[in-house]
Coordinates of C-alpha atoms in Angstrom, one line a residue:
Chain A
M1 CA 17.9 -81.9 54.0
N2 CA 16.4 -80.9 50.8
L3 CA 13.9 -78.1 51.5
A4 CA 11.3 -77.2 48.9
V5 CA 8.0 -75.4 48.7
N6 CA 5.9 -77.3 46.2
N7 CA 2.2 -77.6 45.5
Q8 CA 1.9 -80.6 47.8
S9 CA 3.6 -78.8 50.7
L10 CA 1.4 -75.7 50.1
M11 CA -1.7 -77.9 50.4
L12 CA -0.5 -79.2 53.7
E13 CA 0.4 -75.7 54.9
L14 CA -3.2 -74.7 54.2
G15 CA -3.8 -76.4 57.5
L16 CA -2.4 -73.2 59.1
V17 CA -5.2 -71.2 57.6
M18 CA -7.6 -73.8 59.0
I19 CA -6.3 -73.1 62.5
A20 CA -7.0 -69.3 61.9
L21 CA -10.5 -70.2 60.6
A22 CA -11.1 -72.4 63.6
I23 CA -10.1 -69.6 66.0
G24 CA -12.3 -67.2 64.1
W25 CA -15.3 -69.6 64.2
H26 CA -14.8 -70.5 67.9
E27 CA -14.4 -66.9 69.1
K28 CA -17.3 -65.8 66.8
L29 CA -15.1 -63.1 65.3
G30 CA -17.3 -63.0 62.2
I31 CA -14.3 -62.8 59.9
D32 CA -14.4 -66.3 58.5
R33 CA -15.8 -65.1 55.2
D34 CA -13.3 -62.3 54.9
M35 CA -10.5 -64.7 55.8
V36 CA -11.5 -67.2 53.1
I37 CA -11.9 -64.5 50.5
G38 CA -8.5 -63.0 51.5
V39 CA -6.7 -66.3 51.3
V40 CA -8.3 -67.3 48.0
R41 CA -7.6 -63.9 46.5
A42 CA -4.0 -63.9 47.7
V43 CA -3.4 -67.3 46.1
I44 CA -5.0 -66.4 42.8
Q45 CA -3.4 -63.0 42.6
L46 CA 0.1 -64.4 43.5
F47 CA -0.2 -67.2 40.9
I48 CA -1.3 -64.8 38.2
V49 CA 1.5 -62.4 39.1
G50 CA 4.0 -65.3 39.3
Y51 CA 3.3 -66.5 35.8
L52 CA 3.1 -62.9 34.5
L53 CA 6.5 -62.0 36.0
K54 CA 8.0 -65.3 34.6
S55 CA 7.0 -64.3 31.1
V56 CA 8.0 -60.6 31.6
F57 CA 11.4 -61.7 32.9
R58 CA 11.8 -64.0 29.9
V59 CA 10.9 -61.3 27.4
N60 CA 13.2 -58.8 29.2
N61 CA 11.9 -55.7 27.3
G62 CA 12.5 -52.2 28.7
W63 CA 9.2 -50.8 27.6
L64 CA 7.3 -53.7 29.0
T65 CA 9.2 -53.3 32.3
G66 CA 8.4 -49.6 32.4
T67 CA 4.7 -50.2 31.6
L68 CA 4.4 -52.7 34.4
I69 CA 6.1 -50.3 36.9
L70 CA 3.7 -47.5 35.8
I71 CA 0.7 -49.9 36.4
I72 CA 2.1 -50.7 39.9
I73 CA 2.4 -47.0 40.6
F74 CA -1.1 -46.2 39.3
N75 CA -2.6 -49.0 41.4
A76 CA -0.7 -47.8 44.5
G77 CA -1.9 -44.2 43.8
Y78 CA -5.5 -45.5 43.4
N79 CA -5.3 -47.3 46.7
A80 CA -3.8 -44.4 48.5
K81 CA -6.6 -42.2 47.1
Q82 CA -9.2 -44.6 48.6
R83 CA -7.8 -43.6 52.0
S84 CA -8.3 -39.9 51.3
N85 CA -11.9 -39.8 52.4
G86 CA -13.0 -37.4 49.7
I87 CA -10.0 -35.0 49.5
P88 CA -10.3 -33.4 46.0
H89 CA -7.7 -34.4 43.4
A90 CA -6.4 -37.2 45.6
L91 CA -5.8 -39.5 42.7
P92 CA -3.4 -37.2 40.7
I93 CA -1.7 -36.1 43.9
S94 CA -1.2 -39.8 45.1
V95 CA -0.1 -41.0 41.7
G96 CA 2.3 -38.0 41.3
A97 CA 3.8 -38.5 44.8
I98 CA 4.3 -42.3 44.3
L99 CA 5.7 -41.8 40.8
I100 CA 8.3 -39.2 42.0
S101 CA 9.2 -41.1 45.2
T102 CA 9.6 -44.4 43.2
A103 CA 11.5 -42.7 40.3
V104 CA 13.9 -40.9 42.7
T105 CA 14.6 -44.0 44.8
L106 CA 15.0 -46.3 41.8
G107 CA 17.2 -43.7 40.1
V108 CA 19.6 -43.5 43.1
L109 CA 19.7 -47.3 43.5
M110 CA 20.6 -47.6 39.8
L111 CA 23.2 -44.9 39.9
A112 CA 24.7 -46.5 43.0
G113 CA 24.9 -49.7 41.0
A114 CA 22.8 -51.6 43.5
I115 CA 20.2 -52.7 40.9
A116 CA 20.2 -52.8 37.1
F117 CA 17.3 -51.9 34.7
I118 CA 16.3 -55.5 34.2
P119 CA 12.7 -56.7 35.0
S120 CA 13.7 -59.2 37.7
Q121 CA 15.2 -56.4 39.7
M122 CA 13.2 -53.3 38.8
I123 CA 9.7 -54.7 39.1
P124 CA 10.0 -56.2 42.6
I125 CA 11.9 -53.2 44.0
A126 CA 9.4 -50.8 42.4
G127 CA 6.6 -52.7 44.0
M128 CA 8.2 -52.5 47.4
I129 CA 8.8 -48.8 47.1
A130 CA 5.4 -48.0 45.6
S131 CA 3.5 -50.1 48.2
N132 CA 5.4 -48.4 51.2
S133 CA 4.8 -45.0 49.7
M134 CA 1.2 -45.9 49.2
V135 CA 0.8 -46.9 52.9
A136 CA 2.6 -43.7 54.0
I137 CA 0.4 -41.5 51.8
G138 CA -2.8 -43.2 53.1
L139 CA -1.7 -42.4 56.7
C140 CA -0.9 -38.8 55.7
Y141 CA -4.4 -38.4 54.2
R142 CA -6.1 -39.9 57.3
N143 CA -4.1 -37.6 59.5
L144 CA -4.8 -34.5 57.4
N145 CA -8.5 -35.2 57.6
A146 CA -8.4 -35.8 61.3
Q147 CA -6.3 -32.8 62.1
F148 CA -8.2 -30.3 59.9
K149 CA -11.3 -31.5 61.8
Q150 CA -9.7 -31.3 65.2
E151 CA -7.8 -28.1 64.6
R152 CA -10.5 -26.4 62.6
Q153 CA -10.8 -23.5 65.1
A154 CA -7.1 -22.9 65.3
V155 CA -6.8 -22.9 61.5
L156 CA -9.7 -20.4 61.2
E157 CA -8.1 -18.2 63.8
K158 CA -4.8 -18.2 61.9
L159 CA -6.6 -17.3 58.7
A160 CA -8.5 -14.6 60.5
L161 CA -5.2 -13.1 61.5
G162 CA -4.1 -13.0 57.9
A163 CA -2.0 -16.1 57.7
D164 CA -1.6 -17.6 54.3
L165 CA -2.6 -21.2 53.7
K166 CA 0.8 -22.6 54.4
D167 CA 1.2 -20.8 57.7
A168 CA -2.4 -21.8 58.7
S169 CA -1.7 -25.4 57.9
R170 CA 2.0 -25.7 58.9
E171 CA 1.6 -27.8 62.1
I172 CA -1.0 -30.1 60.5
V173 CA 1.1 -30.7 57.4
R174 CA 4.2 -31.3 59.6
D175 CA 2.3 -33.7 61.8
S176 CA 0.9 -35.6 58.8
I177 CA 4.3 -36.0 57.2
K178 CA 5.6 -37.4 60.5
T179 CA 2.6 -39.8 60.7
G180 CA 3.3 -41.1 57.2
M181 CA 6.9 -41.7 57.9
Q182 CA 6.6 -43.1 61.4
P183 CA 6.0 -46.8 60.6
T184 CA 9.1 -46.9 58.4
I185 CA 11.2 -45.3 61.1
D186 CA 9.7 -47.5 63.8
S187 CA 10.4 -50.6 61.7
A188 CA 13.9 -49.5 61.0
K189 CA 14.5 -49.0 64.7
T190 CA 13.5 -52.5 65.6
M191 CA 15.0 -54.2 62.5
G192 CA 17.1 -57.2 63.5
I193 CA 15.9 -56.9 67.1
V194 CA 12.2 -57.6 66.7
S195 CA 11.9 -58.6 63.1
L196 CA 14.0 -60.3 60.5
P197 CA 12.4 -58.6 57.6
G198 CA 10.9 -60.3 54.5
M199 CA 13.7 -59.7 52.0
M200 CA 16.5 -60.7 54.4
S201 CA 14.6 -63.7 55.6
G202 CA 13.9 -64.8 52.1
L203 CA 17.5 -64.5 51.1
I204 CA 18.7 -66.4 54.2
F205 CA 16.0 -69.0 53.5
A206 CA 17.3 -69.4 50.0
G207 CA 20.8 -70.1 51.3
V208 CA 22.4 -66.7 51.0
D209 CA 25.1 -65.7 53.5
P210 CA 23.3 -63.7 56.3
V211 CA 26.0 -61.0 56.1
R212 CA 25.3 -60.6 52.4
A213 CA 21.6 -60.7 53.2
I214 CA 21.7 -57.8 55.7
K215 CA 23.4 -55.6 53.1
Y216 CA 20.3 -56.0 50.9
Q217 CA 18.2 -55.3 53.9
I218 CA 20.1 -52.2 54.6
M219 CA 19.5 -51.1 51.0
V220 CA 15.8 -51.8 51.5
I221 CA 15.7 -49.6 54.7
F222 CA 17.4 -46.8 52.9
M223 CA 15.1 -46.9 49.9
L224 CA 11.9 -47.2 52.0
T225 CA 13.0 -44.3 54.2
S226 CA 13.5 -42.2 51.1
A227 CA 10.3 -43.4 49.4
T228 CA 8.0 -42.8 52.4
S229 CA 9.6 -39.4 53.1
I230 CA 9.3 -38.2 49.5
G231 CA 5.8 -39.6 49.1
S232 CA 4.6 -38.2 52.4
V233 CA 6.0 -34.7 51.8
L234 CA 4.6 -34.5 48.2
A235 CA 1.2 -35.9 49.2
C236 CA 0.8 -33.6 52.2
Y237 CA 1.9 -30.5 50.4
G238 CA -0.2 -31.4 47.4
A239 CA -3.3 -32.2 49.5
Y240 CA -3.5 -29.6 52.2
R241 CA -4.5 -26.8 49.8
E242 CA -7.6 -29.0 48.9
F243 CA -9.0 -28.1 52.3
Y244 CA -9.5 -24.5 51.2
N245 CA -11.4 -22.9 48.4
E246 CA -10.3 -20.3 45.9
R247 CA -11.1 -17.5 48.3
K248 CA -8.6 -19.1 50.8
Q249 CA -11.4 -20.1 53.1
L250 CA -11.4 -23.4 55.1
V251 CA -13.9 -25.7 53.5
G252 CA -12.8 -29.3 54.4
P253 CA -12.8 -31.9 55.6
S254 CA -16.0 -32.9 53.9
N255 CA -17.2 -34.9 56.8
Chain B
M1 CA -17.9 6.7 51.1
S2 CA -18.1 4.3 54.0
L3 CA -15.2 2.0 54.8
L4 CA -17.5 -1.1 54.6
E5 CA -20.6 -1.1 52.3
L6 CA -22.9 -4.1 52.3
K7 CA -25.7 -4.1 49.8
Q8 CA -28.4 -6.7 49.8
V9 CA -25.9 -9.3 51.2
G10 CA -27.3 -12.7 51.5
Y11 CA -25.9 -16.1 52.5
Q12 CA -27.6 -19.5 52.0
V13 CA -26.5 -23.1 52.6
G14 CA -28.3 -25.3 50.0
D15 CA -31.8 -23.9 50.0
T16 CA -31.7 -22.6 53.6
P17 CA -31.2 -18.8 53.8
I18 CA -29.0 -17.8 56.7
L19 CA -28.8 -14.1 55.9
R20 CA -31.2 -12.0 53.7
G21 CA -30.9 -8.6 52.2
I22 CA -28.4 -7.1 54.6
D23 CA -27.8 -3.4 53.9
L24 CA -25.1 -2.0 56.2
N25 CA -22.6 0.8 55.9
V26 CA -19.8 1.2 58.4
D27 CA -17.6 4.3 58.5
A28 CA -14.0 4.4 59.4
G29 CA -13.5 4.8 63.1
E30 CA -17.0 3.8 63.9
W31 CA -18.0 1.3 66.6
V32 CA -21.0 -0.9 65.6
T33 CA -22.6 -3.3 68.0
I34 CA -24.4 -6.3 66.6
S35 CA -27.0 -8.1 68.7
G36 CA -29.8 -10.6 68.1
P37 CA -30.9 -14.0 69.3
S38 CA -28.9 -17.2 68.8
G39 CA -29.1 -18.4 65.3
S40 CA -30.0 -15.0 63.9
G41 CA -26.9 -15.0 61.6
K42 CA -24.7 -12.6 63.5
S43 CA -21.6 -14.8 63.4
T44 CA -22.2 -15.6 59.7
L45 CA -22.5 -11.9 58.9
V46 CA -19.2 -11.0 60.6
R47 CA -17.4 -14.0 59.1
I48 CA -18.5 -12.8 55.7
I49 CA -17.1 -9.3 56.5
A50 CA -13.9 -11.0 57.7
S51 CA -13.7 -13.0 54.4
L52 CA -13.8 -16.3 56.2
L53 CA -17.1 -17.0 54.4
S54 CA -18.3 -15.7 51.0
H55 CA -21.7 -14.2 50.6
T56 CA -23.9 -15.9 48.1
S57 CA -25.8 -12.7 47.0
G58 CA -25.4 -9.0 47.1
T59 CA -22.2 -6.9 47.2
L60 CA -19.7 -6.2 49.9
R61 CA -17.2 -3.3 49.3
F62 CA -14.3 -2.4 51.4
A63 CA -12.5 1.0 51.0
G64 CA -14.4 1.4 47.7
K65 CA -13.4 -1.9 46.2
A66 CA -15.4 -5.2 45.9
I67 CA -14.1 -7.7 48.5
E68 CA -13.5 -10.2 45.6
D69 CA -10.9 -7.8 44.2
Y70 CA -8.7 -8.1 47.3
D71 CA -6.4 -11.0 48.0
P72 CA -8.1 -12.6 50.9
I73 CA -4.9 -12.9 53.0
A74 CA -4.0 -9.2 52.5
Y75 CA -7.7 -8.3 53.2
R76 CA -7.7 -10.2 56.5
R77 CA -4.6 -8.4 57.7
R78 CA -6.7 -5.2 57.4
V79 CA -10.0 -6.6 58.7
S80 CA -9.1 -8.7 61.7
Y81 CA -11.5 -11.1 63.4
S82 CA -11.3 -12.3 67.0
F83 CA -13.2 -15.4 68.1
Q84 CA -15.3 -16.2 71.1
Q85 CA -13.2 -18.6 73.3
P86 CA -10.0 -18.2 71.2
T87 CA -7.4 -20.9 70.7
L88 CA -4.0 -19.8 71.6
F89 CA -1.2 -21.1 69.4
G90 CA 2.0 -22.9 70.3
E91 CA 3.2 -23.2 73.8
T92 CA 3.9 -19.7 75.1
V93 CA 2.5 -16.2 75.0
Y94 CA 5.4 -15.3 72.8
D95 CA 4.3 -17.8 70.2
N96 CA 1.0 -15.9 70.0
L97 CA 2.3 -12.3 69.9
A98 CA 5.0 -13.2 67.4
F99 CA 2.6 -15.0 65.1
P100 CA 1.4 -11.7 63.3
Y101 CA 5.0 -10.8 62.6
Q102 CA 6.0 -14.4 61.5
I103 CA 3.2 -14.5 58.9
R104 CA 4.3 -11.1 57.5
Q105 CA 7.9 -12.1 57.7
L106 CA 8.7 -9.2 59.9
P107 CA 11.0 -9.1 62.9
F108 CA 9.3 -9.4 66.2
D109 CA 8.8 -6.1 67.9
R110 CA 9.6 -7.1 71.5
Q111 CA 9.3 -3.6 72.9
R112 CA 5.8 -3.3 71.5
A113 CA 4.9 -6.7 72.8
V114 CA 6.1 -5.9 76.3
A115 CA 4.3 -2.6 76.3
A116 CA 1.1 -4.4 75.2
L117 CA 1.5 -7.0 77.9
E118 CA 2.0 -4.4 80.5
Y119 CA -1.1 -2.6 79.3
V120 CA -3.2 -5.7 79.9
G121 CA -1.8 -6.3 83.3
L122 CA 0.9 -8.8 82.4
T123 CA 4.7 -8.4 82.5
A124 CA 7.6 -8.9 80.2
N125 CA 8.3 -12.2 81.9
D126 CA 4.9 -13.4 80.9
L127 CA 6.1 -13.6 77.3
D128 CA 7.6 -17.0 78.1
K129 CA 4.6 -18.0 80.2
A130 CA 2.9 -21.2 79.0
V131 CA -0.5 -20.6 77.5
I132 CA -2.0 -23.4 79.6
D133 CA -1.1 -21.4 82.7
L134 CA -3.1 -18.4 81.7
S135 CA -6.5 -17.7 83.2
G136 CA -9.6 -17.3 81.0
G137 CA -9.4 -13.5 81.2
Q138 CA -5.7 -13.5 80.4
R139 CA -6.2 -15.8 77.4
Q140 CA -8.8 -13.5 76.0
R141 CA -6.5 -10.5 76.5
V142 CA -3.5 -12.2 74.8
A143 CA -5.8 -13.3 72.0
L144 CA -7.0 -9.7 71.5
L145 CA -3.5 -8.4 71.6
R146 CA -2.6 -10.9 68.9
N147 CA -5.2 -9.2 66.6
V148 CA -3.8 -5.8 67.2
M149 CA 0.0 -6.4 67.4
I150 CA 0.0 -5.0 63.9
Y151 CA -2.9 -2.6 63.7
P152 CA -5.8 -3.7 61.5
E153 CA -8.2 -1.1 60.1
V154 CA -11.2 -3.0 61.3
L155 CA -11.5 -5.2 64.4
I156 CA -14.3 -7.7 64.5
L157 CA -15.2 -9.2 67.8
D158 CA -17.4 -12.2 68.0
E159 CA -18.7 -12.3 71.6
V160 CA -15.3 -12.0 72.9
T161 CA -16.5 -11.4 76.5
A162 CA -18.8 -14.4 76.7
G163 CA -17.9 -16.5 79.6
L164 CA -15.7 -13.9 81.3
D165 CA -16.4 -12.5 84.8
A166 CA -17.5 -8.9 85.2
E167 CA -14.0 -7.6 85.9
N168 CA -12.4 -9.2 82.9
K169 CA -15.4 -8.2 80.7
A170 CA -14.9 -4.6 81.8
F171 CA -11.2 -4.8 81.1
V172 CA -11.6 -6.3 77.6
W173 CA -14.2 -3.6 76.7
S174 CA -11.8 -0.9 78.0
M175 CA -9.1 -2.4 75.7
V176 CA -11.4 -2.2 72.7
R177 CA -12.4 1.3 73.6
H178 CA -8.8 2.3 73.6
F179 CA -8.2 0.7 70.2
N180 CA -11.2 2.5 68.8
Q181 CA -10.8 5.9 70.3
D182 CA -7.1 6.3 70.6
D183 CA -5.9 4.2 67.6
G184 CA -8.9 4.9 65.3
I185 CA -9.6 1.2 64.7
T186 CA -13.1 0.6 63.4
V187 CA -14.9 -1.9 65.7
I188 CA -17.7 -4.3 64.8
A189 CA -18.7 -6.2 68.0
I190 CA -21.2 -8.9 68.5
T191 CA -22.5 -9.0 72.0
H192 CA -25.2 -10.5 74.1
D193 CA -24.3 -8.2 77.0
Q194 CA -27.3 -6.1 77.8
A195 CA -25.2 -3.3 79.3
E196 CA -23.1 -3.1 76.1
I197 CA -26.2 -3.2 74.0
T198 CA -27.7 -0.3 75.9
A199 CA -24.5 1.7 75.8
A200 CA -23.9 1.0 72.0
Q201 CA -23.0 4.0 69.9
R202 CA -24.7 2.3 67.0
L203 CA -26.7 -0.9 67.3
V204 CA -27.6 -3.4 64.6
T205 CA -30.1 -6.0 65.5
L206 CA -30.4 -9.2 63.5
V207 CA -33.5 -11.5 63.7
N208 CA -33.8 -14.6 61.4
G209 CA -31.0 -13.4 59.1
R210 CA -32.4 -9.9 58.6
I211 CA -31.6 -6.5 60.1
V212 CA -34.7 -5.6 62.1
P213 CA -36.2 -2.4 60.8
G214 CA -35.2 0.4 63.1
G215 CA -32.5 -1.8 64.6
A216 CA -29.8 -0.3 62.4
Q217 CA -29.4 3.2 63.9

């Protein structure tokens, strides 16, 4: 059987969204508008990116590839910053953490010969790394804010005993790094048992031998573990000092 | 020269003044009791002295130097603040008594810790006791020991006996008296306890963010 996803089949598959809309409408979930906007945005964005990638792959220029990766990293950093709930300097901290986590992970993959510096490999992989790092950093920020609020008294007491900022924040930073990495670890634990993840499914779907596909997936697990751990560590250690002022007094979280 | 010299110290949040024109000198080895109604700025004042807050006007000098000239961490190791209803860290009593050594990267002085525990009616075995198994009075004693495992020059107590029964209250005050009289630690203590206010060597009364004239004896 010749399988193909074409415009006509996509139109028919739109029926699946209609089912979701019908459920939302019937259950009065009040998310019909968000769902329509989400689906329309996804379609438009993916079409734009599809055509953009097509031309970038055709041009195959190192500078252009590098620029696109930097744009991806900046966007990821900006989105992570949105989760910071007012932590000062969250944008440079996020962009820096994602830049380093992406660069280290891509560097190791290239050195290992798993990928080459060509746009069709670098851009999708950079996107996967940056987006996972972004989610991890967002979780770190949320946890930092929650923990500094919840543990305010303990932090104050540690400061009052003469602890430096690192000692006063140690448990909070540790807990936040764990929170950032947890989804990646959980997903790694259940991989193949609960989920057949995107990249592997896509390869199998496109006719690649499953044994070959899992090797790619294993590479993805390795790179995402590295990216989320580096991103979480850098973001947490970069951000925790922002909860204190120059006199080493606890001032945050802001709300 | 007094150990602590506050001149016209003020603190305000936005446009709201919390403390106004505080003049206060505290000599080394002194015991100053601070009293006043709720919301009068007592805790704010002692938190400023402990460098957990910064005054917004006036000057605060410690051992002849402006507080701003000290590294806040080094300063807080000399001027130690103990909270009302303290939070104990970690899981065991050891985690709390070892904390002052850990932050200074010093080896834990077990002998001193055991002697301190015995002094407050606990035993060497209690070092491994879980903090959740301590009574309210024991928690406060361990918290106070944490402040003095490595002696500070000034010990600030923010209503540390609030919520304790008479027996524990008396014990905590006897501990503080020992630190003050035998070890020469300067004590600044906020209290609502009438007996303590009456017995104070030197009483400072705050009302609406000001020291009441005649209150600072």
